[in-house]
Amino acid sequence: MNEDWPYLKKYQQENAELPLPKPDENRIVFMGDSITEFWSSIQPSFFLKQNCINRGISGQTTPQMLLRFRADVINLKPKLVVLLAGGNDIAGNTGPSTLKMIQNNLFSMIELAQVHHIKPILCSVLPANHFYWKPKEKPADTIIALNKSLRLYAETNSILFVDYYSQMVDQDKGLKVDYTDDGVHPNIKGYEIMAPLIEKTIELSLNKT
């Protein structure tokens, strides 16, 4: 068994070498799973342009992210954290997970960010009507329910919410075929849909007092 369950060692060296942000620096950390991690390699210009730090880890679930949130987000002292997570929980990557469990983990990360004066941006989970590594799972309706609850939480608590889902869903509640090569992960066209949505929200957040 891997004792480093949250995979803290993945970014340990990079975190140690990262200087503290300058007073006028709008540092942004992206926390998430493979959809976040792969973004840097598929569309590297986006992360360079935005002064963004990618702390996505492929396959991760929200309890793993919560355990590494201090090391990979809080200690880096960003202005903003962009949170996109929950799909792997629905897939059961680290065991069975209820909507309430996913919500609790996401909301805990948001509250931790706020306590440390880091503005959170909460993102919808991307559409998927199957997981190729879990063929028996039928995630479409669970993703819809999770996104509905995340949007409600964001609206109730005055948190900016990015709706990737409605821009990328097809008639079968899956990811549009043009935006993916495997039905789950965005390709370059998918990230090109996502980038302006999050850029607009980052700008809103930085201009918000």
mmCIF file of C-alpha atoms in Angstrom:
data_model
loop_
_atom_site.group_PDB
_atom_site.id
_atom_site.type_symbol
_atom_site.label_atom_id
_atom_site.label_comp_id
_atom_site.label_asym_id
_atom_site.label_seq_id
_atom_site.Cartn_x
_atom_site.Cartn_y
_atom_site.Cartn_z
ATOM 1 C CA MET A 1 0.000 0.000 0.000
ATOM 2 C CA ASN A 2 1.225 3.488 -0.856
ATOM 3 C CA GLU A 3 1.581 5.269 2.472
ATOM 4 C CA ASP A 4 1.588 8.709 0.812
ATOM 5 C CA TRP A 5 -2.142 8.430 0.099
ATOM 6 C CA PRO A 6 -2.663 12.097 -0.840
ATOM 7 C CA TYR A 7 0.586 12.001 -2.904
ATOM 8 C CA LEU A 8 2.159 14.926 -1.066
ATOM 9 C CA LYS A 9 5.551 14.091 -2.531
ATOM 10 C CA LYS A 10 4.457 14.875 -6.100
ATOM 11 C CA TYR A 11 4.855 18.643 -5.708
ATOM 12 C CA GLN A 12 6.995 18.691 -2.557
ATOM 13 C CA GLN A 13 10.202 19.761 -4.311
ATOM 14 C CA GLU A 14 8.483 22.327 -6.536
ATOM 15 C CA ASN A 15 6.694 23.827 -3.541
ATOM 16 C CA ALA A 16 9.953 24.096 -1.588
ATOM 17 C CA GLU A 17 11.665 25.885 -4.483
ATOM 18 C CA LEU A 18 8.796 28.288 -5.158
ATOM 19 C CA PRO A 19 9.494 31.767 -3.755
ATOM 20 C CA LEU A 20 6.814 33.641 -1.878
ATOM 21 C CA PRO A 21 4.693 35.830 -4.141
ATOM 22 C CA LYS A 22 5.699 39.456 -4.612
ATOM 23 C CA PRO A 23 3.338 42.006 -3.027
ATOM 24 C CA ASP A 24 1.739 42.871 -6.382
ATOM 25 C CA GLU A 25 1.689 39.294 -7.712
ATOM 26 C CA ASN A 26 -1.669 37.737 -8.534
ATOM 27 C CA ARG A 27 -0.646 34.151 -7.899
ATOM 28 C CA ILE A 28 -3.305 31.577 -8.798
ATOM 29 C CA VAL A 29 -3.275 27.880 -7.880
ATOM 30 C CA PHE A 30 -5.351 25.339 -9.785
ATOM 31 C CA MET A 31 -6.277 22.389 -7.565
ATOM 32 C CA GLY A 32 -7.804 19.301 -9.110
ATOM 33 C CA ASP A 33 -7.378 15.938 -10.773
ATOM 34 C CA SER A 34 -6.259 14.856 -14.265
ATOM 35 C CA ILE A 35 -8.379 17.494 -16.009
ATOM 36 C CA THR A 36 -6.319 20.114 -14.189
ATOM 37 C CA GLU A 37 -2.975 18.294 -14.336
ATOM 38 C CA PHE A 38 -3.130 17.628 -18.092
ATOM 39 C CA TRP A 39 -4.137 21.227 -18.902
ATOM 40 C CA SER A 40 -0.529 22.433 -18.532
ATOM 41 C CA SER A 41 0.809 20.010 -21.119
ATOM 42 C CA ILE A 42 -2.077 20.231 -23.602
ATOM 43 C CA GLN A 43 -2.446 24.034 -23.480
ATOM 44 C CA PRO A 44 0.772 25.330 -21.841
ATOM 45 C CA SER A 45 0.259 28.901 -23.047
ATOM 46 C CA PHE A 46 -2.770 29.261 -20.772
ATOM 47 C CA PHE A 47 -0.824 28.609 -17.578
ATOM 48 C CA LEU A 48 2.131 30.775 -18.612
ATOM 49 C CA LYS A 49 -0.138 33.695 -19.486
ATOM 50 C CA GLN A 50 -2.166 33.542 -16.287
ATOM 51 C CA ASN A 51 0.707 33.209 -13.773
ATOM 52 C CA CYS A 52 -0.959 29.990 -12.683
ATOM 53 C CA ILE A 53 0.462 27.139 -10.647
ATOM 54 C CA ASN A 54 -0.895 23.707 -11.523
ATOM 55 C CA ARG A 55 -1.448 21.373 -8.590
ATOM 56 C CA GLY A 56 -3.642 18.793 -10.290
ATOM 57 C CA ILE A 57 -2.996 15.086 -9.741
ATOM 58 C CA SER A 58 -4.467 12.526 -12.107
ATOM 59 C CA GLY A 59 -6.946 10.096 -10.570
ATOM 60 C CA GLN A 60 -7.363 11.978 -7.304
ATOM 61 C CA THR A 61 -10.529 12.313 -5.273
ATOM 62 C CA THR A 62 -11.601 15.175 -3.008
ATOM 63 C CA PRO A 63 -10.441 13.572 0.287
ATOM 64 C CA GLN A 64 -6.931 13.266 -1.160
ATOM 65 C CA MET A 65 -7.000 16.902 -2.248
ATOM 66 C CA LEU A 66 -8.233 18.027 1.146
ATOM 67 C CA LEU A 67 -5.271 16.301 2.805
ATOM 68 C CA ARG A 68 -2.782 18.111 0.579
ATOM 69 C CA PHE A 69 -4.611 21.446 0.445
ATOM 70 C CA ARG A 70 -2.307 23.134 2.955
ATOM 71 C CA ALA A 71 0.918 21.968 1.283
ATOM 72 C CA ASP A 72 -0.195 22.527 -2.305
ATOM 73 C CA VAL A 73 -2.386 25.630 -1.937
ATOM 74 C CA ILE A 74 -2.337 27.500 1.380
ATOM 75 C CA ASN A 75 1.438 27.468 1.875
ATOM 76 C CA LEU A 76 1.966 28.878 -1.629
ATOM 77 C CA LYS A 77 0.048 32.017 -0.572
ATOM 78 C CA PRO A 78 -1.947 32.591 -3.764
ATOM 79 C CA LYS A 79 -4.558 35.286 -4.286
ATOM 80 C CA LEU A 80 -6.936 32.749 -5.836
ATOM 81 C CA VAL A 81 -7.527 29.012 -5.889
ATOM 82 C CA VAL A 82 -9.463 27.381 -8.726
ATOM 83 C CA LEU A 83 -11.086 24.155 -7.587
ATOM 84 C CA LEU A 84 -12.267 21.505 -10.052
ATOM 85 C CA ALA A 85 -12.897 18.104 -8.472
ATOM 86 C CA GLY A 86 -15.433 15.372 -7.811
ATOM 87 C CA GLY A 87 -15.476 13.273 -10.966
ATOM 88 C CA ASN A 88 -13.127 10.642 -9.588
ATOM 89 C CA ASP A 89 -15.175 10.440 -6.385
ATOM 90 C CA ILE A 90 -18.210 9.582 -8.495
ATOM 91 C CA ALA A 91 -16.103 6.951 -10.266
ATOM 92 C CA GLY A 92 -15.209 5.488 -6.868
ATOM 93 C CA ASN A 93 -11.451 5.795 -7.384
ATOM 94 C CA THR A 94 -10.770 5.680 -3.636
ATOM 95 C CA GLY A 95 -13.875 3.756 -2.641
ATOM 96 C CA PRO A 96 -17.616 4.451 -2.556
ATOM 97 C CA SER A 97 -18.503 8.114 -2.175
ATOM 98 C CA THR A 98 -21.798 9.923 -1.609
ATOM 99 C CA LEU A 99 -22.683 13.388 -2.866
ATOM 100 C CA LYS A 100 -22.594 14.608 0.731
ATOM 101 C CA MET A 101 -19.037 13.328 1.161
ATOM 102 C CA ILE A 102 -17.907 15.120 -2.005
ATOM 103 C CA GLN A 103 -19.647 18.322 -0.960
ATOM 104 C CA ASN A 104 -18.127 18.215 2.525
ATOM 105 C CA ASN A 105 -14.606 17.892 1.123
ATOM 106 C CA LEU A 106 -15.047 20.636 -1.467
ATOM 107 C CA PHE A 107 -16.695 23.017 0.973
ATOM 108 C CA SER A 108 -13.957 22.349 3.547
ATOM 109 C CA MET A 109 -11.295 23.300 0.993
ATOM 110 C CA ILE A 110 -13.202 26.485 0.177
ATOM 111 C CA GLU A 111 -13.505 27.427 3.847
ATOM 112 C CA LEU A 112 -9.806 26.716 4.438
ATOM 113 C CA ALA A 113 -8.957 29.011 1.536
ATOM 114 C CA GLN A 114 -11.178 31.794 2.858
ATOM 115 C CA VAL A 115 -9.702 31.621 6.363
ATOM 116 C CA HIS A 116 -6.294 32.205 4.757
ATOM 117 C CA HIS A 117 -7.548 35.125 2.630
ATOM 118 C CA ILE A 118 -7.433 33.121 -0.594
ATOM 119 C CA LYS A 119 -10.392 33.729 -2.893
ATOM 120 C CA PRO A 120 -11.929 30.461 -4.122
ATOM 121 C CA ILE A 121 -13.361 29.841 -7.564
ATOM 122 C CA LEU A 122 -15.511 26.714 -7.716
ATOM 123 C CA CYS A 123 -15.904 24.890 -11.034
ATOM 124 C CA SER A 124 -18.555 22.502 -12.255
ATOM 125 C CA VAL A 125 -17.569 18.914 -12.924
ATOM 126 C CA LEU A 126 -17.341 18.227 -16.649
ATOM 127 C CA PRO A 127 -20.032 16.076 -18.275
ATOM 128 C CA ALA A 128 -19.457 12.332 -18.606
ATOM 129 C CA ASN A 129 -21.902 9.513 -19.291
ATOM 130 C CA HIS A 130 -19.301 6.787 -18.810
ATOM 131 C CA PHE A 131 -15.880 6.215 -17.262
ATOM 132 C CA TYR A 132 -13.690 4.032 -19.480
ATOM 133 C CA TRP A 133 -11.863 2.633 -16.427
ATOM 134 C CA LYS A 134 -15.140 1.893 -14.599
ATOM 135 C CA PRO A 135 -17.454 0.631 -17.366
ATOM 136 C CA LYS A 136 -20.294 -0.337 -15.007
ATOM 137 C CA GLU A 137 -20.648 3.204 -13.644
ATOM 138 C CA LYS A 138 -23.336 5.481 -15.076
ATOM 139 C CA PRO A 139 -22.237 8.891 -13.800
ATOM 140 C CA ALA A 140 -24.293 11.345 -15.870
ATOM 141 C CA ASP A 141 -27.153 12.039 -13.441
ATOM 142 C CA THR A 142 -24.876 12.064 -10.390
ATOM 143 C CA ILE A 143 -22.698 14.707 -12.057
ATOM 144 C CA ILE A 144 -25.797 16.804 -12.769
ATOM 145 C CA ALA A 145 -26.892 16.531 -9.119
ATOM 146 C CA LEU A 146 -23.418 17.410 -7.826
ATOM 147 C CA ASN A 147 -23.130 20.434 -10.092
ATOM 148 C CA LYS A 148 -26.559 21.664 -9.016
ATOM 149 C CA SER A 149 -25.504 21.489 -5.359
ATOM 150 C CA LEU A 150 -22.158 23.199 -6.060
ATOM 151 C CA ARG A 151 -23.845 26.059 -7.895
ATOM 152 C CA LEU A 152 -26.332 26.513 -5.053
ATOM 153 C CA TYR A 153 -23.525 26.569 -2.472
ATOM 154 C CA ALA A 154 -21.594 29.100 -4.540
ATOM 155 C CA GLU A 155 -24.612 31.374 -4.973
ATOM 156 C CA THR A 156 -25.570 31.114 -1.299
ATOM 157 C CA ASN A 157 -22.047 31.952 -0.150
ATOM 158 C CA SER A 158 -21.151 34.582 -2.783
ATOM 159 C CA ILE A 159 -18.459 32.402 -4.363
ATOM 160 C CA LEU A 160 -17.685 32.648 -8.060
ATOM 161 C CA PHE A 161 -18.786 29.557 -9.984
ATOM 162 C CA VAL A 162 -17.588 28.451 -13.420
ATOM 163 C CA ASP A 163 -20.091 26.438 -15.432
ATOM 164 C CA TYR A 164 -18.017 24.326 -17.805
ATOM 165 C CA TYR A 165 -20.742 21.690 -17.882
ATOM 166 C CA SER A 166 -23.402 23.508 -19.907
ATOM 167 C CA GLN A 167 -20.862 24.608 -22.524
ATOM 168 C CA MET A 168 -19.480 21.099 -23.083
ATOM 169 C CA VAL A 169 -22.396 18.662 -22.666
ATOM 170 C CA ASP A 170 -23.978 16.734 -25.547
ATOM 171 C CA GLN A 171 -27.539 15.431 -25.959
ATOM 172 C CA ASP A 172 -26.633 12.221 -24.099
ATOM 173 C CA LYS A 173 -25.320 14.020 -20.981
ATOM 174 C CA GLY A 174 -21.763 13.224 -22.054
ATOM 175 C CA LEU A 175 -18.784 15.318 -23.098
ATOM 176 C CA LYS A 176 -19.178 16.545 -26.686
ATOM 177 C CA VAL A 177 -17.161 14.336 -29.009
ATOM 178 C CA ASP A 178 -15.254 17.312 -30.470
ATOM 179 C CA TYR A 179 -13.932 18.197 -27.020
ATOM 180 C CA THR A 180 -12.555 14.821 -25.942
ATOM 181 C CA ASP A 181 -10.712 11.762 -27.198
ATOM 182 C CA ASP A 182 -11.840 9.369 -24.443
ATOM 183 C CA GLY A 183 -15.198 10.727 -23.250
ATOM 184 C CA VAL A 184 -13.791 12.069 -19.972
ATOM 185 C CA HIS A 185 -10.694 14.226 -20.489
ATOM 186 C CA PRO A 186 -10.715 17.395 -22.608
ATOM 187 C CA ASN A 187 -8.541 17.595 -25.702
ATOM 188 C CA ILE A 188 -7.143 20.905 -26.952
ATOM 189 C CA LYS A 189 -10.565 21.944 -28.297
ATOM 190 C CA GLY A 190 -12.085 21.195 -24.904
ATOM 191 C CA TYR A 191 -9.515 23.285 -23.072
ATOM 192 C CA GLU A 192 -10.057 26.083 -25.587
ATOM 193 C CA ILE A 193 -13.698 26.164 -24.451
ATOM 194 C CA MET A 194 -12.699 26.113 -20.780
ATOM 195 C CA ALA A 195 -9.917 28.712 -20.892
ATOM 196 C CA PRO A 196 -11.985 31.847 -21.663
ATOM 197 C CA LEU A 197 -14.605 30.840 -19.089
ATOM 198 C CA ILE A 198 -12.077 30.613 -16.265
ATOM 199 C CA GLU A 199 -10.107 33.651 -17.514
ATOM 200 C CA LYS A 200 -13.235 35.791 -17.311
ATOM 201 C CA THR A 201 -13.958 34.515 -13.795
ATOM 202 C CA ILE A 202 -10.368 35.080 -12.628
ATOM 203 C CA GLU A 203 -10.591 38.663 -13.869
ATOM 204 C CA LEU A 204 -13.884 39.137 -12.027
ATOM 205 C CA SER A 205 -12.411 37.719 -8.831
ATOM 206 C CA LEU A 206 -9.262 39.857 -8.923
ATOM 207 C CA ASN A 207 -11.339 42.991 -9.525
ATOM 208 C CA LYS A 208 -13.787 42.109 -6.755
ATOM 209 C CA THR A 209 -13.157 43.880 -3.469
#
